[in-house]
Short mmCIF file of C-alpha atoms (C1' of nucleotides) in Angstrom, two decimals:
data_model
loop_
_atom_site.label_atom_id
_atom_site.label_comp_id
_atom_site.label_asym_id
_atom_site.label_seq_id
_atom_site.Cartn_x
_atom_site.Cartn_y
_atom_site.Cartn_z
CA MET A 435 -4.50 -37.33 -10.39
CA ALA A 436 -5.00 -37.35 -6.25
CA LEU A 437 -6.42 -34.66 -6.00
CA SER A 438 -9.82 -35.37 -8.23
CA THR A 439 -9.46 -38.84 -6.24
CA ILE A 440 -10.43 -37.14 -3.61
CA LYS A 441 -13.31 -34.64 -4.74
CA SER A 442 -15.02 -37.54 -6.15
CA ASP A 443 -14.86 -39.18 -2.28
CA LEU A 444 -16.94 -35.96 -1.34
CA SER A 445 -20.66 -35.60 -0.97
CA LEU A 446 -22.31 -33.43 -3.70
CA SER A 447 -23.34 -31.28 -0.51
CA GLN A 448 -19.58 -31.65 0.40
CA LEU A 449 -18.90 -30.21 -3.04
CA LEU A 450 -21.32 -27.33 -2.96
CA CYS A 451 -19.92 -26.09 0.15
CA ILE A 452 -16.62 -25.66 -1.03
CA GLN A 453 -17.65 -23.99 -4.31
CA ILE A 454 -19.84 -21.65 -2.45
CA GLU A 455 -17.77 -20.59 -0.40
CA ARG A 456 -15.13 -20.11 -2.79
CA GLU A 457 -17.19 -18.51 -4.48
CA ILE A 458 -17.83 -15.85 -1.21
CA VAL A 459 -13.87 -15.87 -0.60
CA GLU A 460 -12.86 -14.93 -4.07
CA GLY A 461 -16.03 -12.23 -3.70
CA LYS A 462 -18.01 -13.37 -6.51
CA LEU A 463 -20.78 -13.64 -4.44
CA LEU A 464 -20.76 -10.30 -2.30
CA PRO A 465 -21.83 -9.81 1.54
CA GLY A 466 -25.55 -9.37 1.39
CA ASP A 467 -26.91 -11.28 -1.58
CA LYS A 468 -29.40 -13.51 -0.86
CA LEU A 469 -28.84 -17.65 -1.28
CA ASP A 470 -32.02 -18.75 -2.96
CA GLU A 471 -32.23 -22.78 -2.53
CA GLU A 472 -33.95 -23.12 -6.21
CA VAL A 473 -31.42 -20.08 -7.63
CA LEU A 474 -28.27 -22.69 -6.22
CA ALA A 475 -29.61 -26.41 -7.09
CA ALA A 476 -30.22 -24.59 -10.24
CA ARG A 477 -27.34 -22.77 -11.30
CA LEU A 478 -25.17 -25.99 -9.86
CA LYS A 479 -27.21 -28.46 -11.07
CA ALA A 480 -28.20 -30.15 -7.66
CA SER A 481 -31.20 -30.75 -5.85
CA ARG A 482 -32.71 -28.46 -2.70
CA THR A 483 -31.74 -31.29 -0.21
CA PRO A 484 -27.95 -31.23 -0.48
CA VAL A 485 -27.88 -26.91 -1.29
CA ARG A 486 -29.68 -26.18 1.89
CA GLU A 487 -27.15 -28.86 3.89
CA ALA A 488 -23.82 -26.81 2.21
CA LEU A 489 -25.75 -23.00 3.33
CA ARG A 490 -26.13 -24.62 7.20
CA ALA A 491 -22.53 -26.18 7.10
CA LEU A 492 -21.41 -21.74 5.52
CA ALA A 493 -23.52 -21.03 8.18
CA SER A 494 -21.91 -22.31 10.89
CA VAL A 495 -19.07 -20.86 10.22
CA GLY A 496 -20.11 -17.58 10.28
CA LEU A 497 -19.50 -17.09 5.90
CA VAL A 498 -23.49 -17.20 5.11
CA HIS A 499 -26.40 -15.93 8.12
CA ILE A 500 -29.89 -17.51 7.54
CA GLN A 501 -32.79 -16.25 9.44
CA PRO A 502 -35.68 -18.03 9.96
CA ARG A 503 -38.66 -18.99 7.41
CA ILE A 504 -36.45 -16.49 5.36
CA GLY A 505 -33.71 -17.88 3.42
CA ALA A 506 -29.88 -17.63 3.49
CA THR A 507 -27.39 -13.93 2.61
CA VAL A 508 -23.89 -13.67 2.40
CA ASN A 509 -23.03 -12.67 5.90
CA LYS A 510 -22.57 -8.78 5.93
CA PRO A 511 -20.28 -8.06 8.96
CA THR A 512 -20.48 -4.78 10.46
CA VAL A 513 -17.35 -3.00 10.03
CA SER A 514 -16.72 -3.25 14.44
CA GLU A 515 -18.03 -7.13 13.86
CA VAL A 516 -15.14 -7.50 11.18
CA ILE A 517 -13.13 -5.70 14.18
CA GLU A 518 -14.08 -7.90 16.86
CA LEU A 519 -12.83 -10.69 14.79
CA PHE A 520 -9.77 -9.65 14.56
CA GLU A 521 -9.54 -9.07 17.69
CA VAL A 522 -10.17 -12.76 19.02
CA VAL A 523 -8.22 -14.41 15.82
CA ALA A 524 -5.05 -11.65 17.12
CA GLU A 525 -6.53 -13.26 20.94
CA MET A 526 -6.05 -16.77 19.62
CA GLU A 527 -2.87 -16.60 17.07
CA ALA A 528 -1.20 -14.69 20.61
CA ALA A 529 -2.37 -17.93 22.93
CA ALA A 530 -1.18 -20.22 20.59
CA ALA A 531 2.75 -17.77 19.81
CA ARG A 532 2.02 -18.23 24.26
CA LEU A 533 2.00 -21.84 24.48
CA VAL A 534 4.82 -22.35 21.73
CA CYS A 535 6.89 -20.64 24.27
CA VAL A 536 6.06 -22.68 27.17
CA ARG A 537 5.84 -26.70 25.14
CA ALA A 538 6.67 -26.28 21.84
CA SER A 539 9.92 -28.92 20.99
CA ASP A 540 13.73 -26.93 20.04
CA PRO A 541 12.89 -28.40 16.48
CA GLU A 542 9.42 -27.20 16.21
CA ILE A 543 10.85 -23.89 17.15
CA ALA A 544 13.87 -23.70 14.98
CA LYS A 545 11.46 -24.40 12.35
CA ILE A 546 9.26 -21.28 12.77
CA VAL A 547 12.63 -19.45 13.31
CA ALA A 548 13.72 -20.88 9.51
CA GLN A 549 9.92 -19.86 7.82
CA HIS A 550 10.49 -16.51 9.00
CA LYS A 551 13.67 -16.87 7.03
CA SER A 552 12.05 -18.37 4.47
CA CYS A 553 9.33 -14.76 4.06
CA GLU A 554 11.75 -12.61 4.47
CA ASP A 555 13.43 -14.02 1.08
CA GLN A 556 10.10 -14.29 -0.46
CA ALA A 557 9.14 -10.66 0.68
CA ARG A 558 13.34 -9.46 -0.92
CA SER A 559 12.72 -11.36 -4.10
CA GLY A 560 9.31 -13.36 -4.10
CA THR A 561 6.19 -12.31 -5.70
CA ALA A 562 2.65 -11.32 -4.11
CA ASP A 563 1.50 -14.35 -4.31
CA SER A 564 4.71 -16.62 -3.02
CA TYR A 565 5.29 -14.52 0.18
CA PHE A 566 1.19 -14.71 0.93
CA ASP A 567 2.23 -18.78 0.87
CA ALA A 568 5.01 -18.06 3.30
CA ASN A 569 3.00 -15.64 5.17
CA THR A 570 0.56 -18.20 5.71
CA GLN A 571 2.68 -20.96 6.67
CA PHE A 572 4.12 -19.34 9.02
CA HIS A 573 1.33 -18.39 10.95
CA ASN A 574 0.02 -22.39 10.37
CA MET A 575 3.44 -23.51 11.39
CA ILE A 576 2.97 -22.32 14.78
CA TRP A 577 -1.02 -22.76 15.51
CA SER A 578 0.27 -26.38 14.52
CA ALA A 579 3.25 -26.28 17.19
CA ALA A 580 1.29 -24.76 20.49
CA GLY A 581 0.23 -28.70 20.47
CA ASN A 582 -3.83 -27.95 20.84
CA HIS A 583 -6.11 -29.14 17.92
CA VAL A 584 -8.77 -27.73 19.44
CA LEU A 585 -6.82 -23.84 19.64
CA GLU A 586 -5.86 -24.57 15.81
CA ASP A 587 -9.48 -25.35 14.44
CA GLN A 588 -10.53 -22.62 15.91
CA ILE A 589 -8.10 -20.36 14.43
CA VAL A 590 -8.62 -22.01 10.97
CA LEU A 591 -12.42 -21.08 11.11
CA LEU A 592 -12.32 -17.79 12.41
CA ASN A 593 -9.48 -17.60 8.94
CA ARG A 594 -12.28 -18.41 6.48
CA ARG A 595 -14.77 -16.27 7.91
CA LEU A 596 -11.83 -13.34 7.17
CA SER A 597 -11.27 -14.59 3.75
CA PRO A 598 -13.11 -12.98 2.09
CA TYR A 599 -11.47 -9.47 3.68
CA ARG A 600 -8.25 -10.18 3.96
CA ARG A 601 -7.63 -10.26 0.43
CA PHE A 602 -7.73 -6.24 0.12
CA VAL A 603 -4.42 -6.41 2.25
CA THR A 604 -2.52 -6.94 -0.43
CA PHE A 605 -3.42 -3.68 -2.54
CA LYS A 606 -1.68 -2.05 0.58
CA PRO A 607 2.15 -1.10 -0.71
CA GLY A 608 4.94 -1.26 2.03
CA ARG A 609 2.68 -4.13 3.87
CA GLN A 610 4.93 -7.04 3.43
CA GLU A 611 8.10 -5.32 4.75
CA GLU A 612 6.53 -4.23 7.96
CA ALA A 613 4.84 -7.40 8.00
CA VAL A 614 8.41 -9.02 7.60
CA ALA A 615 9.85 -6.90 10.74
CA GLU A 616 6.88 -7.73 13.13
CA HIS A 617 7.79 -11.66 12.20
CA ALA A 618 11.08 -11.14 13.31
CA GLN A 619 9.70 -10.40 16.14
CA ILE A 620 7.64 -12.97 17.34
CA ALA A 621 10.12 -15.33 15.58
CA ASP A 622 12.60 -13.63 18.10
CA ALA A 623 10.36 -14.04 20.72
CA ILE A 624 9.61 -17.32 20.88
CA GLN A 625 13.46 -18.21 19.62
CA ASN A 626 14.21 -17.12 23.30
CA ARG A 627 10.43 -19.12 24.62
CA ASN A 628 9.73 -15.62 26.07
CA SER A 629 6.38 -15.74 25.92
CA VAL A 630 5.27 -12.43 27.46
CA VAL A 631 6.83 -10.96 24.63
CA ALA A 632 5.69 -13.38 22.19
CA VAL A 633 2.12 -12.72 22.84
CA VAL A 634 1.96 -9.10 22.86
CA ALA A 635 4.55 -8.64 19.21
CA MET A 636 1.51 -11.43 18.00
CA ARG A 637 -1.44 -9.88 19.02
CA GLU A 638 -0.15 -6.18 18.11
CA HIS A 639 0.91 -8.45 14.69
CA VAL A 640 -3.21 -9.49 13.75
CA THR A 641 -4.35 -6.06 15.03
CA ILE A 642 -1.89 -4.35 12.74
CA LEU A 643 -3.75 -6.66 9.74
CA GLY A 644 -7.12 -6.31 10.71
CA SER A 645 -6.54 -2.74 10.47
CA ASP A 646 -5.42 -2.14 7.37
CA VAL A 647 -8.00 -4.38 6.31
CA ILE A 648 -10.82 -2.14 8.12
CA GLN A 649 -8.63 1.04 6.55
CA LEU A 650 -8.72 -0.64 2.33
CA ALA A 651 -12.18 -1.23 2.99
CA ARG A 652 -13.36 1.68 3.85
CA ASN A 653 -11.35 3.25 0.73
CA LEU A 654 -12.68 1.20 -1.40
CA ARG A 655 -16.42 2.40 -0.16
CA LEU A 656 -17.22 -1.63 1.31
CA MET B 1474 -47.18 -18.75 28.02
CA ALA B 1475 -44.16 -16.60 26.40
CA LEU B 1476 -41.96 -19.59 26.10
CA SER B 1477 -44.75 -22.12 24.74
CA THR B 1478 -44.74 -19.06 22.09
CA ILE B 1479 -41.13 -19.36 21.45
CA LYS B 1480 -41.07 -22.66 21.37
CA SER B 1481 -43.65 -22.44 19.41
CA ASP B 1482 -41.96 -20.25 16.06
CA LEU B 1483 -38.74 -22.95 16.08
CA SER B 1484 -38.75 -25.11 13.30
CA LEU B 1485 -39.13 -28.20 14.18
CA SER B 1486 -35.19 -29.29 13.59
CA GLN B 1487 -34.38 -26.28 15.76
CA LEU B 1488 -36.47 -28.30 18.59
CA LEU B 1489 -35.20 -31.76 17.48
CA CYS B 1490 -31.68 -30.44 18.14
CA ILE B 1491 -32.38 -28.61 21.22
CA GLN B 1492 -34.04 -32.28 22.44
CA ILE B 1493 -30.79 -34.32 21.97
CA GLU B 1494 -28.65 -31.78 22.57
CA ARG B 1495 -30.63 -31.69 26.07
CA GLU B 1496 -30.03 -35.81 25.95
CA ILE B 1497 -26.20 -35.45 25.03
CA VAL B 1498 -25.93 -33.02 28.07
CA GLU B 1499 -28.37 -34.86 30.28
CA GLY B 1500 -26.30 -38.28 29.63
CA LYS B 1501 -29.04 -40.16 28.83
CA LEU B 1502 -27.26 -40.47 24.93
CA LEU B 1503 -23.25 -41.51 26.27
CA PRO B 1504 -20.31 -40.50 23.95
CA GLY B 1505 -19.76 -42.98 21.01
CA ASP B 1506 -23.65 -43.56 20.72
CA LYS B 1507 -25.27 -44.18 17.47
CA LEU B 1508 -27.42 -41.78 16.12
CA ASP B 1509 -29.30 -43.60 13.51
CA GLU B 1510 -31.73 -40.97 11.77
CA GLU B 1511 -34.53 -43.41 11.16
CA VAL B 1512 -34.46 -44.24 14.92
CA LEU B 1513 -34.43 -40.85 16.07
CA ALA B 1514 -36.88 -39.89 13.64
CA ALA B 1515 -39.31 -42.62 14.17
CA ARG B 1516 -38.63 -41.44 18.18
CA LEU B 1517 -39.19 -38.07 18.22
CA LYS B 1518 -42.37 -38.26 15.37
CA ALA B 1519 -40.74 -36.17 12.62
CA SER B 1520 -39.28 -37.48 9.40
CA ARG B 1521 -35.31 -37.39 9.12
CA THR B 1522 -34.76 -34.59 7.28
CA PRO B 1523 -35.23 -32.22 10.24
CA VAL B 1524 -33.53 -34.74 11.93
CA ARG B 1525 -31.01 -35.23 9.78
CA GLU B 1526 -30.71 -30.61 9.71
CA ALA B 1527 -30.28 -30.88 14.11
CA LEU B 1528 -27.40 -33.42 13.81
CA ARG B 1529 -25.67 -31.40 11.84
CA ALA B 1530 -26.02 -28.32 13.67
CA LEU B 1531 -24.58 -29.94 16.65
CA ALA B 1532 -21.28 -31.41 14.97
CA SER B 1533 -20.89 -27.41 13.96
CA VAL B 1534 -21.55 -27.56 17.90
CA GLY B 1535 -18.47 -30.53 17.95
CA LEU B 1536 -21.74 -32.61 20.70
CA VAL B 1537 -21.94 -34.82 17.40
CA HIS B 1538 -19.51 -36.70 15.47
CA ILE B 1539 -20.55 -37.89 11.42
CA GLN B 1540 -18.51 -39.68 9.20
CA PRO B 1541 -19.60 -39.45 6.00
CA ARG B 1542 -21.46 -42.60 4.37
CA ILE B 1543 -21.35 -43.90 8.01
CA GLY B 1544 -23.41 -41.51 10.02
CA ALA B 1545 -23.57 -39.87 13.49
CA THR B 1546 -22.10 -40.66 16.65
CA VAL B 1547 -22.57 -38.87 19.88
CA ASN B 1548 -19.07 -37.24 20.31
CA LYS B 1549 -16.09 -39.20 22.14
CA PRO B 1550 -13.85 -36.76 22.61
CA THR B 1551 -10.61 -38.48 24.07
CA VAL B 1552 -9.35 -36.93 27.50
CA SER B 1553 -6.35 -35.48 25.71
CA GLU B 1554 -9.12 -33.80 23.81
CA VAL B 1555 -10.90 -32.22 26.70
CA ILE B 1556 -8.19 -31.34 28.39
CA GLU B 1557 -8.00 -29.16 24.88
CA LEU B 1558 -10.24 -28.08 24.99
CA PHE B 1559 -10.47 -26.68 28.61
CA GLU B 1560 -7.07 -25.08 27.86
CA VAL B 1561 -8.78 -22.70 25.08
CA VAL B 1562 -11.71 -22.14 27.01
CA ALA B 1563 -8.93 -21.17 29.77
CA GLU B 1564 -7.42 -19.04 27.04
CA MET B 1565 -10.55 -16.98 25.58
CA GLU B 1566 -11.91 -16.29 29.06
CA ALA B 1567 -8.47 -14.86 29.81
CA ALA B 1568 -8.68 -12.78 26.84
CA ALA B 1569 -12.57 -11.84 28.29
CA ALA B 1570 -10.64 -10.78 31.69
CA ARG B 1571 -8.32 -8.35 30.12
CA LEU B 1572 -10.54 -6.72 27.77
CA VAL B 1573 -12.16 -6.06 30.41
CA CYS B 1574 -9.39 -4.96 32.56
CA VAL B 1575 -8.51 -2.06 29.19
CA ARG B 1576 -12.26 -1.25 28.43
CA ALA B 1577 -15.25 -2.52 30.95
CA SER B 1578 -16.83 0.87 32.27
CA ASP B 1579 -16.90 1.20 35.95
CA PRO B 1580 -20.89 0.30 36.56
CA GLU B 1581 -20.07 -3.21 34.54
CA ILE B 1582 -17.03 -3.75 36.21
CA ALA B 1583 -19.07 -2.53 39.55
CA LYS B 1584 -21.46 -5.74 38.50
CA ILE B 1585 -19.06 -7.71 38.12
CA VAL B 1586 -17.19 -7.54 41.76
CA ALA B 1587 -21.58 -7.27 42.84
CA GLN B 1588 -21.95 -10.81 41.40
CA HIS B 1589 -18.95 -12.39 43.20
CA LYS B 1590 -20.83 -11.21 45.92
CA SER B 1591 -23.11 -13.45 45.21
CA CYS B 1592 -21.29 -16.15 44.37
CA GLU B 1593 -19.98 -16.05 47.92
CA ASP B 1594 -23.44 -15.93 49.63
CA GLN B 1595 -24.93 -18.83 47.40
CA ALA B 1596 -21.68 -21.23 48.03
CA ARG B 1597 -22.09 -19.79 51.97
CA SER B 1598 -25.93 -20.46 52.29
CA GLY B 1599 -26.99 -21.30 48.76
CA THR B 1600 -28.24 -25.09 46.92
CA ALA B 1601 -25.48 -26.11 44.65
CA ASP B 1602 -27.65 -25.49 41.64
CA SER B 1603 -27.72 -21.17 43.19
CA TYR B 1604 -24.50 -21.16 43.52
CA PHE B 1605 -23.85 -23.19 40.03
CA ASP B 1606 -26.20 -20.45 38.85
CA ALA B 1607 -24.05 -17.73 40.37
CA ASN B 1608 -20.85 -18.71 39.03
CA THR B 1609 -22.59 -19.19 35.63
CA GLN B 1610 -23.42 -15.52 35.75
CA PHE B 1611 -20.02 -14.01 37.35
CA HIS B 1612 -19.08 -15.84 34.22
CA ASN B 1613 -21.34 -14.71 31.74
CA MET B 1614 -20.64 -10.86 33.31
CA ILE B 1615 -17.23 -10.62 32.62
CA TRP B 1616 -17.88 -12.27 28.86
CA SER B 1617 -20.03 -9.57 27.81
CA ALA B 1618 -18.54 -6.98 29.37
CA ALA B 1619 -15.15 -7.90 27.41
CA GLY B 1620 -17.53 -6.25 24.76
CA ASN B 1621 -16.17 -8.85 21.72
CA HIS B 1622 -19.98 -10.26 20.82
CA VAL B 1623 -17.85 -12.74 18.74
CA LEU B 1624 -15.17 -13.47 21.45
CA GLU B 1625 -18.26 -14.06 23.73
CA ASP B 1626 -20.16 -16.61 21.40
CA GLN B 1627 -16.86 -18.95 21.18
CA ILE B 1628 -17.12 -19.12 24.28
CA VAL B 1629 -20.95 -19.71 24.80
CA LEU B 1630 -19.82 -22.38 21.88
CA LEU B 1631 -16.61 -24.01 23.45
CA ASN B 1632 -19.08 -24.49 27.32
CA ARG B 1633 -21.88 -25.75 24.92
CA ARG B 1634 -19.41 -28.39 24.09
CA LEU B 1635 -18.20 -29.72 27.71
CA SER B 1636 -21.61 -29.03 29.32
CA PRO B 1637 -21.53 -32.90 29.13
CA TYR B 1638 -18.34 -33.33 31.13
CA ARG B 1639 -18.86 -29.83 33.78
CA ARG B 1640 -21.77 -31.69 35.86
CA PHE B 1641 -19.35 -34.14 37.20
CA VAL B 1642 -17.60 -31.57 39.07
CA THR B 1643 -21.10 -31.26 41.02
CA PHE B 1644 -19.71 -34.25 43.03
CA LYS B 1645 -16.80 -32.47 44.26
CA PRO B 1646 -16.40 -31.58 47.42
CA GLY B 1647 -14.84 -28.11 47.72
CA ARG B 1648 -14.56 -27.05 44.87
CA GLN B 1649 -17.07 -24.79 45.44
CA GLU B 1650 -14.69 -22.69 47.75
CA GLU B 1651 -11.64 -23.10 45.62
CA ALA B 1652 -13.40 -21.76 43.21
CA VAL B 1653 -14.67 -18.80 45.85
CA ALA B 1654 -10.99 -18.14 46.22
CA GLU B 1655 -10.20 -18.09 42.73
CA HIS B 1656 -12.85 -15.88 41.87
CA ALA B 1657 -11.88 -13.33 44.35
CA GLN B 1658 -8.51 -12.95 42.70
CA ILE B 1659 -10.52 -12.43 39.35
CA ALA B 1660 -12.84 -10.00 40.93
CA ASP B 1661 -9.61 -8.17 42.87
CA ALA B 1662 -7.43 -7.56 39.68
CA ILE B 1663 -10.78 -6.78 37.50
CA GLN B 1664 -11.79 -4.05 39.48
CA ASN B 1665 -8.01 -2.82 39.64
CA ARG B 1666 -7.79 -3.20 36.28
CA ASN B 1667 -4.56 -4.87 36.83
CA SER B 1668 -5.23 -6.77 33.54
CA VAL B 1669 -1.51 -8.94 33.86
CA VAL B 1670 -3.04 -10.64 36.63
CA ALA B 1671 -6.50 -10.91 36.10
CA VAL B 1672 -5.57 -12.68 32.80
CA VAL B 1673 -3.65 -15.26 35.18
CA ALA B 1674 -5.89 -15.58 37.77
CA MET B 1675 -8.74 -16.97 34.84
CA ARG B 1676 -6.32 -18.81 33.18
CA GLU B 1677 -5.47 -20.60 36.70
CA HIS B 1678 -9.45 -21.19 37.48
CA VAL B 1679 -10.37 -22.40 34.31
CA THR B 1680 -7.68 -24.60 33.78
CA ILE B 1681 -8.56 -26.32 38.16
CA LEU B 1682 -11.80 -26.80 36.58
CA GLY B 1683 -10.88 -28.32 33.88
CA SER B 1684 -8.46 -30.62 35.62
CA ASP B 1685 -11.13 -31.49 37.75
CA VAL B 1686 -13.14 -32.48 35.42
CA ILE B 1687 -10.71 -34.59 34.15
CA GLN B 1688 -9.50 -36.48 37.36
CA LEU B 1689 -13.70 -36.64 38.26
CA ALA B 1690 -14.28 -38.25 34.93
CA ARG B 1691 -11.28 -40.80 35.35
CA ASN B 1692 -12.10 -42.15 39.02
CA LEU B 1693 -15.42 -42.52 37.68
CA ARG B 1694 -14.18 -44.54 34.62
CA LEU B 1695 -15.24 -42.33 31.68
"C1'" DT C 787 -53.81 9.44 -2.26
"C1'" DT C 788 -53.17 7.12 1.21
"C1'" DT C 789 -53.92 2.67 3.81
"C1'" DA C 790 -55.79 -1.45 4.83
"C1'" DT C 791 -57.41 -6.16 3.85
"C1'" DA C 792 -57.28 -9.80 0.31
"C1'" DC C 793 -55.64 -12.83 -2.65
"C1'" DA C 794 -52.08 -14.31 -5.39
"C1'" DT C 795 -46.97 -15.78 -5.73
"C1'" DG C 796 -42.99 -17.66 -4.50
"C1'" DA C 797 -39.39 -19.21 -1.23
"C1'" DT C 798 -38.66 -22.49 2.84
"C1'" DG C 799 -39.90 -26.58 6.56
"C1'" DT C 800 -40.50 -30.96 6.27
"C1'" DA C 801 -41.83 -35.89 4.45
"C1'" DT C 802 -41.61 -39.26 1.30
"C1'" DA C 803 -39.51 -41.98 -2.25
"C1'" DC C 804 -35.38 -43.15 -4.74
"C1'" DA C 805 -29.86 -44.47 -5.66
"C1'" DA C 806 -25.88 -45.40 -3.56
"C1'" DA C 807 -22.75 -47.52 -0.30
"C1'" DA C 808 -22.12 -49.68 3.39
"C1'" DT C 809 -22.57 -53.51 7.04
"C1'" DT C 810 -24.67 -57.44 7.55
"C1'" DT C 811 -25.53 -62.56 6.63
"C1'" DA C 812 -25.60 -66.98 4.52
"C1'" DG C 813 -23.09 -69.81 1.75
"C1'" DT C 814 -19.54 -71.60 -0.48
"C1'" DT C 815 -14.39 -72.76 -0.12
"C1'" DT C 816 -10.63 -74.42 2.13
"C1'" DA D 1081 -13.68 -74.37 12.19
"C1'" DA D 1082 -11.82 -70.17 9.19
"C1'" DA D 1083 -11.76 -67.08 5.64
"C1'" DC D 1084 -13.22 -65.61 1.83
"C1'" DT D 1085 -17.44 -64.38 -1.78
"C1'" DA D 1086 -21.35 -62.73 -2.76
"C1'" DA D 1087 -26.12 -61.81 -2.11
"C1'" DA D 1088 -29.48 -59.04 0.78
"C1'" DT D 1089 -30.07 -55.76 4.53
"C1'" DT D 1090 -30.08 -51.75 6.43
"C1'" DT D 1091 -28.41 -46.53 6.30
"C1'" DT D 1092 -26.95 -42.92 4.41
"C1'" DG D 1093 -26.66 -38.85 -0.06
"C1'" DT D 1094 -29.77 -36.44 -2.68
"C1'" DA D 1095 -34.07 -36.18 -5.06
"C1'" DT D 1096 -39.04 -34.36 -5.61
"C1'" DA D 1097 -43.57 -33.61 -3.83
"C1'" DC D 1098 -46.21 -31.43 -0.24
"C1'" DA D 1099 -46.88 -27.94 3.53
"C1'" DT D 1100 -46.85 -23.70 5.66
"C1'" DC D 1101 -45.05 -19.06 5.73
"C1'" DA D 1102 -43.75 -14.47 4.16
"C1'" DT D 1103 -43.79 -11.07 0.81
"C1'" DG D 1104 -45.40 -8.79 -2.84
"C1'" DT D 1105 -49.68 -7.43 -5.44
"C1'" DA D 1106 -54.12 -5.68 -6.52
"C1'" DT D 1107 -58.68 -4.54 -5.05
"C1'" DA D 1108 -61.70 -1.10 -2.43
"C1'" DA D 1109 -62.41 1.54 1.45
"C1'" DA D 1110 -61.34 6.19 3.80
#
DNA sequence: TTTATACATGATGTATACAAAATTTAGTTT
DNA sequence: AAACTAAATTTTGTATACATCATGTATAAA
């Protein structure tokens, strides 16, 4: 109920933006696919105007690639671009972890540590989805506890951009256990407010995730 | 000639985007100012459509604030938001400096060190503008030598967002000399490929710049 | 057969027209 | 005089029409 109320408040172009983004993230629209304004408008039952706005909004996120006078396609980053994206996320999340060590409140840190325990629980006895959610929460809490909305927004934006590729990691067996072990290092460092260790551990954690994504994508010949 | 040729290749919405951004950066349009689509269209001799596109493009950069169904205004960040912006730039430029230490080529590093010398020269015997350009070059070279286009783009974007406020620093006497001294530490660390020192020095350097901007803006009652 | 040119087609960029919502203003009531 | 209501106005959101440029095709020339 509340959700549909929220949705009806959104403009058509915003709804289209959400819809197209979903199709890209879910792999229904693949990297390189042409995004013809008229075709999309016809399929999504709207006119070209809001479709155009949606495409340009997604281009600003980096999910869509627009060539002037030629048109829009689903962004198709090269492997090295994806590597660079993960590298930037790694640096920014590391920065967030540092700021948490420097100035988060004790209760905020306690919540992060508690969320790590929750990740452990879900990895041991939960579903893949429930672990995924717990993991997302763990990271979100760190971004948020860093006390810098600009940093948080940037990290969220970069993750939106990476989400079409993240899902591949689901397929890697044993990754959950590794991730939990890495989280433990991060949570420990944060609890001790050891920013140097937290930075290195977080950077390493995200870098490993990136490497796995690249490797899995390669194996799937993408 | 080449410049006008390039300009004529740009679409009207792109030209409007550049023009409106310039007016914001130059302070002709002030934070909080209403950006009425029809008024802008009439003044810039275009229709609402490309004006709308330009405003939304600038919103994605963070220079314009759009409230659905209400309209666009020049973004008016709070003081704490500007502080956060500088904090993120500091972290990202620090990350760039680190990556330069880790993997830039010797010639690239030599060019950065040389550019620092050029900054020293301009600070001693150049104009405010020529120093500003040399300083910009110094930072650009570091972003670029980090070998990560995504990181570079992010830093450029954040700096676009900050440029309306950066110009205040021009008014601070003695800042050039301080900045050059800080650059010296950064250049030294990079030359020695000492990433830990480079990170701290760069972060400190940008943080000081941010503090100065905030303080000057306060003194000018902005 | 290959290449070049001209035309036809189709898509993007821009302008205008219409719909819907927010704001303002005038009028009324307390 | 203050506050609330309702109509009028203004502005944003969307649809449609037109202009401009890119692409594909067919024809002709080398």
